[in-house]
Short mmCIF file of C-alpha atoms and ligand atoms in Angstrom, two decimals:
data_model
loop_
_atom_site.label_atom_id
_atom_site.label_comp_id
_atom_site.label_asym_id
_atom_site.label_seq_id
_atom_site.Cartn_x
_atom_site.Cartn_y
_atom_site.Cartn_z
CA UNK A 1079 -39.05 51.04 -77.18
CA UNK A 1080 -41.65 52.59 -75.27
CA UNK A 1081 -41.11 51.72 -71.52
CA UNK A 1082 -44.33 53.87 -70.45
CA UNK A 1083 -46.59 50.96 -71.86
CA UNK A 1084 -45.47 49.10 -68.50
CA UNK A 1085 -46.90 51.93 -66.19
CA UNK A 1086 -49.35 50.50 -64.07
CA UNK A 1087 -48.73 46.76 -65.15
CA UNK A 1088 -48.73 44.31 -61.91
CA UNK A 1089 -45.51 42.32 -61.55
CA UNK A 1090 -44.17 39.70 -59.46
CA UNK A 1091 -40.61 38.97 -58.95
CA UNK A 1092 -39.62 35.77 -57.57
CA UNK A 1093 -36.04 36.02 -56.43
CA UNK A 1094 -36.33 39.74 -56.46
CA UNK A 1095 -34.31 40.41 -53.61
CA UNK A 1096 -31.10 40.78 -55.61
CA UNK A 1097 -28.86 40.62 -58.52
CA UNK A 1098 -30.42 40.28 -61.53
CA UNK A 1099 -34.26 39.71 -61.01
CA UNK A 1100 -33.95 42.70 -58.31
CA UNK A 1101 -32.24 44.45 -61.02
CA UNK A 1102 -35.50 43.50 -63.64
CA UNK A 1103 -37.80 44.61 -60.34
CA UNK A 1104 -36.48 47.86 -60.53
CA UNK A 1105 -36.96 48.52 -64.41
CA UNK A 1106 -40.51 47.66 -64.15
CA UNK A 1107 -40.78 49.79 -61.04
CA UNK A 1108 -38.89 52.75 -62.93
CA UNK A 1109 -41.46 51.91 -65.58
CA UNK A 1110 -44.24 52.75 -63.41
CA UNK A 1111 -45.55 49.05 -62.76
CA UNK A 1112 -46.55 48.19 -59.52
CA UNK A 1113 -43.95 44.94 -58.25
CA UNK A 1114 -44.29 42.55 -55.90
CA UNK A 1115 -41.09 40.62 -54.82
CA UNK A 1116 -40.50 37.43 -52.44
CA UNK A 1117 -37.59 35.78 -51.36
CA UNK A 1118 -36.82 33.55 -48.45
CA UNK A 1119 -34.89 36.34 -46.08
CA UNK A 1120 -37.56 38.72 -45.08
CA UNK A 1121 -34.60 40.95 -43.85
CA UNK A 1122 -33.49 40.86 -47.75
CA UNK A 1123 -37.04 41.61 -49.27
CA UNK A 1124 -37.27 44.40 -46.83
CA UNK A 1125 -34.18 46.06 -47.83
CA UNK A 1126 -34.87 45.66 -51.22
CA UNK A 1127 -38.51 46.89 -50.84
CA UNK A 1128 -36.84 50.49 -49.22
CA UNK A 1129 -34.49 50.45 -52.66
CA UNK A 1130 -37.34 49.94 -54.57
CA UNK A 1131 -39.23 52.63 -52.86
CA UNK A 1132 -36.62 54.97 -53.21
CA UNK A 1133 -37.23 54.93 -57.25
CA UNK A 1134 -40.39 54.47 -57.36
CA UNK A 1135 -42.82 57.74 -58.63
CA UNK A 1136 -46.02 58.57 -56.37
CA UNK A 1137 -48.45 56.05 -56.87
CA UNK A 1138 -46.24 52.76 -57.48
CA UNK A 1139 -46.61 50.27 -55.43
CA UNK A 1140 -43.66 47.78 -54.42
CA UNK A 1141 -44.80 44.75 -51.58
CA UNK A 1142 -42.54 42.33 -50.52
CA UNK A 1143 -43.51 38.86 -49.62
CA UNK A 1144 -40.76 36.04 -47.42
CA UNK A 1145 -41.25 32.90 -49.32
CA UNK A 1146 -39.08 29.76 -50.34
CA UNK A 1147 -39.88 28.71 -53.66
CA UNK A 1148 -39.30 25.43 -52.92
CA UNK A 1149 -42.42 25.24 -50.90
CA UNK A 1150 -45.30 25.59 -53.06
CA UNK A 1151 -47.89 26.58 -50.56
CA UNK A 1152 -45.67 29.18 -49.48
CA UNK A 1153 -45.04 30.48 -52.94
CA UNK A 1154 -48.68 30.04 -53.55
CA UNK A 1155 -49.63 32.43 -50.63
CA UNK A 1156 -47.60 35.24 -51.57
CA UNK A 1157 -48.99 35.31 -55.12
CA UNK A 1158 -52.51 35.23 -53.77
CA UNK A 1159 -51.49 37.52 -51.59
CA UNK A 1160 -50.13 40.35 -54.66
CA UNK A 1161 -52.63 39.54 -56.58
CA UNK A 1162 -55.39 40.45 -53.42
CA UNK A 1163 -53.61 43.76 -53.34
CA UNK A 1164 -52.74 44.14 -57.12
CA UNK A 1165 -55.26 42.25 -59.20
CA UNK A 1166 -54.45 40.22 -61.72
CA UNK A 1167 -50.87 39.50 -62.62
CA UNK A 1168 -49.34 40.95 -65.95
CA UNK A 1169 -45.19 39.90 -65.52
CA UNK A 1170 -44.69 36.86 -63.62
CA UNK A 1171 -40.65 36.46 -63.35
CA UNK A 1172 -39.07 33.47 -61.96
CA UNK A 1173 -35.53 33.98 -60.80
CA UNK A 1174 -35.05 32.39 -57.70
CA UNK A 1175 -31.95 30.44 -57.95
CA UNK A 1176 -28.36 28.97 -56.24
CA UNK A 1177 -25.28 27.80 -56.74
CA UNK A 1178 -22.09 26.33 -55.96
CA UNK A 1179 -19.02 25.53 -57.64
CA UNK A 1180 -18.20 21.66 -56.49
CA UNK A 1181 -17.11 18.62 -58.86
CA UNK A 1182 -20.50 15.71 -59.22
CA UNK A 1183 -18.14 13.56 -56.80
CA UNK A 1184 -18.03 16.69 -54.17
CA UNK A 1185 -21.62 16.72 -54.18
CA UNK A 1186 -23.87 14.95 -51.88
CA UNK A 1187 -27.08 13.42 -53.25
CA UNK A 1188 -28.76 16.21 -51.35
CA UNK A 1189 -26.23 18.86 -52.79
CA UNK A 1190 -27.42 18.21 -56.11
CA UNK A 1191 -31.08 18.03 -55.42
CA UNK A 1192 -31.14 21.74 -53.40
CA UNK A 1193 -30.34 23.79 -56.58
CA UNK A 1194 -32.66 20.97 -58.69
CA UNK A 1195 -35.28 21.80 -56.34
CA UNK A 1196 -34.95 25.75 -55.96
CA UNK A 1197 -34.17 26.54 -59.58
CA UNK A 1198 -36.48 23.74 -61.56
CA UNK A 1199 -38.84 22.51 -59.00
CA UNK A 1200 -39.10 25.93 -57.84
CA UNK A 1201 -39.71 27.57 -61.27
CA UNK A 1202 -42.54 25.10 -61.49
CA UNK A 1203 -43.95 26.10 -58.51
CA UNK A 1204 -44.06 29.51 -59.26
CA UNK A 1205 -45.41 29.28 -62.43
CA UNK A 1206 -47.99 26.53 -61.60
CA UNK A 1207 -49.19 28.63 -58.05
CA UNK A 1208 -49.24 31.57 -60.23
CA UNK A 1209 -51.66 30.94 -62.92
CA UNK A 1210 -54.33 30.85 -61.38
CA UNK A 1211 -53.55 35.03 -60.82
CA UNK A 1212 -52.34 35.55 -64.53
CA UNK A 1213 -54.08 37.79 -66.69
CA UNK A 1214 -55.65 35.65 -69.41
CA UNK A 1215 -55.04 37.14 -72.32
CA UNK A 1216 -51.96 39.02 -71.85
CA UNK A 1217 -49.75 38.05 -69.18
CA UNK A 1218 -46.22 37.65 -69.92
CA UNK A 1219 -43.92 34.98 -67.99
CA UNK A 1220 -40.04 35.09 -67.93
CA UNK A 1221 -37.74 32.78 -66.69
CA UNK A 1222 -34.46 33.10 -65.69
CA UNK A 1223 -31.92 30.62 -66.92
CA UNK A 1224 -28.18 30.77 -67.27
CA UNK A 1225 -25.81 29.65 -70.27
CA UNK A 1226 -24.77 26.37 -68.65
CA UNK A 1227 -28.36 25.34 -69.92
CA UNK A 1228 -26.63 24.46 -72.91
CA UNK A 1229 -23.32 24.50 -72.28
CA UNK A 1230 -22.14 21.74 -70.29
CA UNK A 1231 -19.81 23.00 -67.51
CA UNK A 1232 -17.52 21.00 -65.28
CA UNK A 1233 -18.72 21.48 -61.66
CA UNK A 1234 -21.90 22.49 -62.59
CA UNK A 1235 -24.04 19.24 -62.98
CA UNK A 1236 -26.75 20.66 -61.07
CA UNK A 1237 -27.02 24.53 -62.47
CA UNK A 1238 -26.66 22.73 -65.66
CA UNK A 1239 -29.09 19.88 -65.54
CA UNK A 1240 -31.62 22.20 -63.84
CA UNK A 1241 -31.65 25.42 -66.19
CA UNK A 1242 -31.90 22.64 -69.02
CA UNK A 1243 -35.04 22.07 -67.14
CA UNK A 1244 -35.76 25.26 -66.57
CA UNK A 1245 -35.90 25.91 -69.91
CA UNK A 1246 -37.82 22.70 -71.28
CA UNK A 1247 -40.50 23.89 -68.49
CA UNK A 1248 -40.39 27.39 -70.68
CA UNK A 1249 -41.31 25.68 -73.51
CA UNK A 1250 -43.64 23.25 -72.56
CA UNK A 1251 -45.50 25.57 -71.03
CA UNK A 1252 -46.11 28.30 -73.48
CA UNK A 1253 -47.19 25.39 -75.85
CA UNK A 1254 -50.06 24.44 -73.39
CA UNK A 1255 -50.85 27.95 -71.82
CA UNK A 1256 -50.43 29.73 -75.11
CA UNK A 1257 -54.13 29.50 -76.24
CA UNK A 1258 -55.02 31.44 -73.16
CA UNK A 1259 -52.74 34.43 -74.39
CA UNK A 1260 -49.99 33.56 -71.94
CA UNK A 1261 -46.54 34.30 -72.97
CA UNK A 1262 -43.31 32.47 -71.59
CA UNK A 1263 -39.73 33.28 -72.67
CA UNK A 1264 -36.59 32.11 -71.12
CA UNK A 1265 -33.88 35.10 -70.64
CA UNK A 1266 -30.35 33.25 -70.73
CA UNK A 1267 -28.28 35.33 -68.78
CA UNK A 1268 -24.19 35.33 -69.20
CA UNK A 1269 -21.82 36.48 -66.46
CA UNK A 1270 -23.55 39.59 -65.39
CA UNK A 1271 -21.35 42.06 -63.33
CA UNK A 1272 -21.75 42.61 -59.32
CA UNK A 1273 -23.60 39.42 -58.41
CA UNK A 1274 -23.37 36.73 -56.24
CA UNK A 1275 -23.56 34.57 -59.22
CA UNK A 1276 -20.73 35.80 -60.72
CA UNK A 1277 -18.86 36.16 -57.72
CA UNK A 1278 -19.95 32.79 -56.51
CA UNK A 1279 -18.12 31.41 -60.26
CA UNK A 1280 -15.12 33.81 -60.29
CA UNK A 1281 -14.08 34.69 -56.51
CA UNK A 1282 -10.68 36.02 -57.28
CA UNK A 1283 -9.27 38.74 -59.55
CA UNK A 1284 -7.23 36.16 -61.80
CA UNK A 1285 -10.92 34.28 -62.39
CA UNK A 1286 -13.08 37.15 -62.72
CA UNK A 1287 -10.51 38.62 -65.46
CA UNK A 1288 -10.36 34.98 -67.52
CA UNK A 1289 -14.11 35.47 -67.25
CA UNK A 1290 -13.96 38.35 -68.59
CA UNK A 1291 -11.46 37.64 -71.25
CA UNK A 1292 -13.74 34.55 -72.25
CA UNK A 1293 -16.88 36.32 -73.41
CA UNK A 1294 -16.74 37.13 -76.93
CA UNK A 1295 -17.54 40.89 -76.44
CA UNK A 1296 -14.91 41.09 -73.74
CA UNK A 1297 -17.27 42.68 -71.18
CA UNK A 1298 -19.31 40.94 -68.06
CA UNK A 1299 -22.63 42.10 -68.67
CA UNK A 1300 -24.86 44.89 -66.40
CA UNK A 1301 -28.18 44.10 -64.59
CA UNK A 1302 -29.61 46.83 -67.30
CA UNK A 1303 -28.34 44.29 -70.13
CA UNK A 1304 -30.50 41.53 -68.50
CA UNK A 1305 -33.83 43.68 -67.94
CA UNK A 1306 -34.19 45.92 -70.93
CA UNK A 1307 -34.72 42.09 -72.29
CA UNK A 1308 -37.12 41.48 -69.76
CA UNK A 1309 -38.73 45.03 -70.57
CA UNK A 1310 -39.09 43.93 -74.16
CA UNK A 1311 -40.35 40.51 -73.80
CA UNK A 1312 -43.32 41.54 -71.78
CA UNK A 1313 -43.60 44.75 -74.60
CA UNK A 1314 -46.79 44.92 -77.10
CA UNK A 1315 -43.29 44.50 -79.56
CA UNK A 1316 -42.91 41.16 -78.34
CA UNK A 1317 -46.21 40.14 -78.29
CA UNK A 1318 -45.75 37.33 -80.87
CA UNK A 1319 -42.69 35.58 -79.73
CA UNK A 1320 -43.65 33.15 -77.03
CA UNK A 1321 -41.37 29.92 -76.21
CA UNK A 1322 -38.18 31.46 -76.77
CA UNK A 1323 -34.88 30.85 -75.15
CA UNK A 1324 -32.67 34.19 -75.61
CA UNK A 1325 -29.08 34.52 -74.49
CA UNK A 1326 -28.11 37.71 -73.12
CA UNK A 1327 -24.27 36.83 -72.92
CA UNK A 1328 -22.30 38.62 -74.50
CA UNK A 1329 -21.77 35.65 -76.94
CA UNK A 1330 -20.31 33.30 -74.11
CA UNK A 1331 -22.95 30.89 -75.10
CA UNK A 1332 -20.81 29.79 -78.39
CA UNK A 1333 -17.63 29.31 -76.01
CA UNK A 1334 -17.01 25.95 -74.59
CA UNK A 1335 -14.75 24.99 -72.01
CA UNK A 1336 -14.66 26.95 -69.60
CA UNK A 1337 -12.26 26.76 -66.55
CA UNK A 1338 -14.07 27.48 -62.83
CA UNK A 1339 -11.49 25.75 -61.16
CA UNK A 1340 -11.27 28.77 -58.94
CA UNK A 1341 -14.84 28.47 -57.69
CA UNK A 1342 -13.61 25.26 -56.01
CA UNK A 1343 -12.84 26.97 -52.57
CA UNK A 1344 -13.40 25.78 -48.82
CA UNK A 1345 -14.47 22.16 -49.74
C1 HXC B 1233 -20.59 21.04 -52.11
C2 HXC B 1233 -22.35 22.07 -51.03
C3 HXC B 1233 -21.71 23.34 -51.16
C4 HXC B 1233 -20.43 23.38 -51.80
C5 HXC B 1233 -23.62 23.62 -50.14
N1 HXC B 1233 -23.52 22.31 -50.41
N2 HXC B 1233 -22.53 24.27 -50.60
N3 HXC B 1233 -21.81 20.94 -51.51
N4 HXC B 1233 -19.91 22.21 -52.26
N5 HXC B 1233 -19.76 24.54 -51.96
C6 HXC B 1233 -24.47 21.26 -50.04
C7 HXC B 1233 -24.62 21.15 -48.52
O1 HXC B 1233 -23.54 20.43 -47.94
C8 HXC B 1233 -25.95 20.39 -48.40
O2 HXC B 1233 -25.80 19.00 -48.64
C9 HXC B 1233 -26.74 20.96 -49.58
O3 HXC B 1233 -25.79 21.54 -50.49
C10 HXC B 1233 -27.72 22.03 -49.13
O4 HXC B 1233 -27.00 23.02 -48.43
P1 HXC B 1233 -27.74 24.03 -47.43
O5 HXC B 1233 -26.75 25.07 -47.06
O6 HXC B 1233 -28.42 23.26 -46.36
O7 HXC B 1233 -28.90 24.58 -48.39
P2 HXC B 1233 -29.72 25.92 -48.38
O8 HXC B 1233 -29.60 26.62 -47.05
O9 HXC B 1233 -31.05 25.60 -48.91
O10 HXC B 1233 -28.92 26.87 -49.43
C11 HXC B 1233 -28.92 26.61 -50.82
C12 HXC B 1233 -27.54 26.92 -51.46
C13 HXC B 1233 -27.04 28.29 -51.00
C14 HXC B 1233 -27.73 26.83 -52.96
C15 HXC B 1233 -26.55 25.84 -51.00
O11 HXC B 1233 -25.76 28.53 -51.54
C16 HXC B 1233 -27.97 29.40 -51.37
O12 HXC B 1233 -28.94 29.67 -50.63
N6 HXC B 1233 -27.75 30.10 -52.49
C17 HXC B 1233 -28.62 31.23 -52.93
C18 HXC B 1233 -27.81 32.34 -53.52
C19 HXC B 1233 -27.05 31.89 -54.77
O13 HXC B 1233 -26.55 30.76 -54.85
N7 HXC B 1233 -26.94 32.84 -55.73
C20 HXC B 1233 -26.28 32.58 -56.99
C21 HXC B 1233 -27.26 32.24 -58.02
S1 HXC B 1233 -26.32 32.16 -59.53
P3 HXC B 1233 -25.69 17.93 -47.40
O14 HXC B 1233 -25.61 16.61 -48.08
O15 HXC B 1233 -24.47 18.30 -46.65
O16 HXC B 1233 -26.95 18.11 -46.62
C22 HXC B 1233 -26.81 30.85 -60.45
C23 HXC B 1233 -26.17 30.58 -61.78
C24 HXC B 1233 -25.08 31.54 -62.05
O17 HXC B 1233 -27.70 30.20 -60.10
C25 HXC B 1233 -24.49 31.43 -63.39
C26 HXC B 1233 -23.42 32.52 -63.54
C27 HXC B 1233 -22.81 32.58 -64.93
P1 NAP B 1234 -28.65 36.34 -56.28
O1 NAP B 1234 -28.37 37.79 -56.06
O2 NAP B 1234 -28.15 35.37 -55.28
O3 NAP B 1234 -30.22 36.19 -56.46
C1 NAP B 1234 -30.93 35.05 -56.06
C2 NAP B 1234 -32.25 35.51 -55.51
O4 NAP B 1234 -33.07 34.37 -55.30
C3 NAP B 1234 -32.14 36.22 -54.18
O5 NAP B 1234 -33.15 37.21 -54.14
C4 NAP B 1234 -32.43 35.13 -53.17
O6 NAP B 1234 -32.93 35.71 -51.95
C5 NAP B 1234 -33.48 34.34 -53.94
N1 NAP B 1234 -33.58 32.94 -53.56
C6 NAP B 1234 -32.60 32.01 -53.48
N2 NAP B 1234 -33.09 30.83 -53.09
C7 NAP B 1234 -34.42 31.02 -52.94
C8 NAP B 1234 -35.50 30.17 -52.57
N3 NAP B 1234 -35.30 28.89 -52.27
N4 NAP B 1234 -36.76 30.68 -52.53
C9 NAP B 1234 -37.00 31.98 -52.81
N5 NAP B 1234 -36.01 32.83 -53.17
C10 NAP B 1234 -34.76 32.35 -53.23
O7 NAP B 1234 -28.11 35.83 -57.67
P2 NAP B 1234 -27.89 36.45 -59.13
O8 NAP B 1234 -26.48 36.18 -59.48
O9 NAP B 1234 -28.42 37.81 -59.28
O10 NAP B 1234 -28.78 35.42 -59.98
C11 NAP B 1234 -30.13 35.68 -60.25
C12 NAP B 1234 -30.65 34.78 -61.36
O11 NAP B 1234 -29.86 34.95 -62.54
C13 NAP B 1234 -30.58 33.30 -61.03
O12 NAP B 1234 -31.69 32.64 -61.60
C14 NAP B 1234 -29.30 32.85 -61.69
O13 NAP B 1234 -29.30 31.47 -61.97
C15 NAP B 1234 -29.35 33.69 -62.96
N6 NAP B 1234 -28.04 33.89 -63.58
C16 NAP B 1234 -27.11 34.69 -62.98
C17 NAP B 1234 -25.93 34.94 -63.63
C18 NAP B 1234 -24.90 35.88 -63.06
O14 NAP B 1234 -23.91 36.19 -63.70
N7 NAP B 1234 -25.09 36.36 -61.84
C19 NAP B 1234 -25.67 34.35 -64.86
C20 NAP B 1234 -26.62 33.50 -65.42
C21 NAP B 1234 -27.82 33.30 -64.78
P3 NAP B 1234 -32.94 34.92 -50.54
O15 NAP B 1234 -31.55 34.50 -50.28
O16 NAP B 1234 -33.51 35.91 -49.57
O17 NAP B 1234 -33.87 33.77 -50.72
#
């Protein structure tokens, strides 16, 4: 695929300050798109800003907003902010997400509603706020989901009730947006390498080697795995597949069961 089609494209990150969706930032930046990231720790955007920078060819732009997505007006100001700089937005990711490894009974009514609120409430937000910016035709939305989506998990009731969500929203909304030319996929990552997700599921050796052991291709996945899908679903090659919910998992998707006992820790 031809990556140079993304050169000069205007992208926003939401949760771009690490992990994966930093990861995605940076492909579009090595791309030659201009990106604009936001996350609540302005100490993390900046950091990730100079790492961005440190790729990027003359020209690019990278900005770097502070913003909880959990607070719409927030979110909403540091789209309208890109897009004052930018223009119109081409790649809208939302990726903004946490997590904790707790049974339903070890989780306060609050507990449950934080990650509700950051990963569905806040994908919402993100995606409502944003559309206003999009580029109509053309603008291609991504959100980022995980496997317990569909996979029901033990002590993940609220990762796995909200990326359900998360991925409903994906669909609803490319079924009423779609007429304007807007495109929204859901990328389902598995356990990608190197992340605070992953090391959030599987804190010790023993658990990050059954993890390892579980996924069907018997590899955790890289942060390239995760955004040379992003890179193709915003792609003229992808420009009729809209609605979609595609696992990037290494297969773990089709494996039930899965033990994260060893996530419980400090509680
Ligand atoms: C039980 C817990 C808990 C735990 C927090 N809470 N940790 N309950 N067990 N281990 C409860 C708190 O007691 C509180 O409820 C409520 O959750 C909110 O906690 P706060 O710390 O006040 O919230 P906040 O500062 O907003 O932080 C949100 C967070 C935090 C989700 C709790 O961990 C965070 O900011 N995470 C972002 C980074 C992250 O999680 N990255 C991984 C994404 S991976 P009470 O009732 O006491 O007020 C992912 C899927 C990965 O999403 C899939 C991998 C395969
Ligand atoms: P990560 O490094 O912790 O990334 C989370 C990002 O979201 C950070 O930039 C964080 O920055 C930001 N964020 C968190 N809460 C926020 C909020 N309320 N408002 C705005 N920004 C917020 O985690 P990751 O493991 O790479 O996960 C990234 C995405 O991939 C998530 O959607 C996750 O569910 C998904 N995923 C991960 C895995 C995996 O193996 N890691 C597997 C499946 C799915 P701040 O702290 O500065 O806000």
């Amino acid at each position: 695929m031809n990556n140079h089609q993304h050169q000069g494209k205007h992208v926003f990150v939401a949760g771009g300050s690490s992990g994966i969706n930093l990861g995605i930032a940076k492909a579009f930046v090595l791309a030659g798109a201009h990106v604009a990231i936001a996350s609540r720790s302005a100490d993390r955007v900046a950091a990730a800003v100079s790492e961005l920078m440190s790729v990027a060819s003359e020209g690019v732009r990278v900005l770097g907003f502070s913003a909880d997505v959990r607070d719409a007006e927030a979110i909403g100001k540091a789209l309208a902010d890109a897009h004052a700089v930018l223009g119109d937005i081409d790649v809208l990711v939302s990726g903004a997400a946490g997590n904790f490894v707790a049974p339903a009974l070890g989780m306060s009514p609050n507990g449950f509603a934080t990650v509700v609120d950051i990963d569905l409430k806040g994908t919402f937000n993100v995606m409502r706020q944003a559309h206003v910016y999009l580029r109509k035709p053309g603008a291609s939305l991504i959100s980022i989901s995980a496997s317990q989506s569909y996979t029901p998990t033990k002590y993940q009731a609220h990762v796995c009730a909200a990326k359900a969500g998360v991925d409903m929203l994906t669909r609803v909304l490319a079924l009423e947006w779609g007429e304007q030319g807007i495109r929204i996929n859901s990328i389902v990552p598995g356990p990608i390498g190197d992340t605070e997700g992953i090391r959030r599921l599987a804190p010790t050796p023993e658990a990050m080697q059954r993890m390892n052991d579980t996924v069907p291709l018997k590899r955790l996945g890289k942060l390239t795995d995760v955004s040379d899908m992003a890179l193709f679903l915003c792609s003229a090659q992808a420009s009729y597949v809209t609605g979609a919910v595609i696992p990037v998992d290494g297969g773990i998707s089709l494996v039930g069961g899965r033990d994260l006992s060893a996530g419980l820790v400090g509680r």
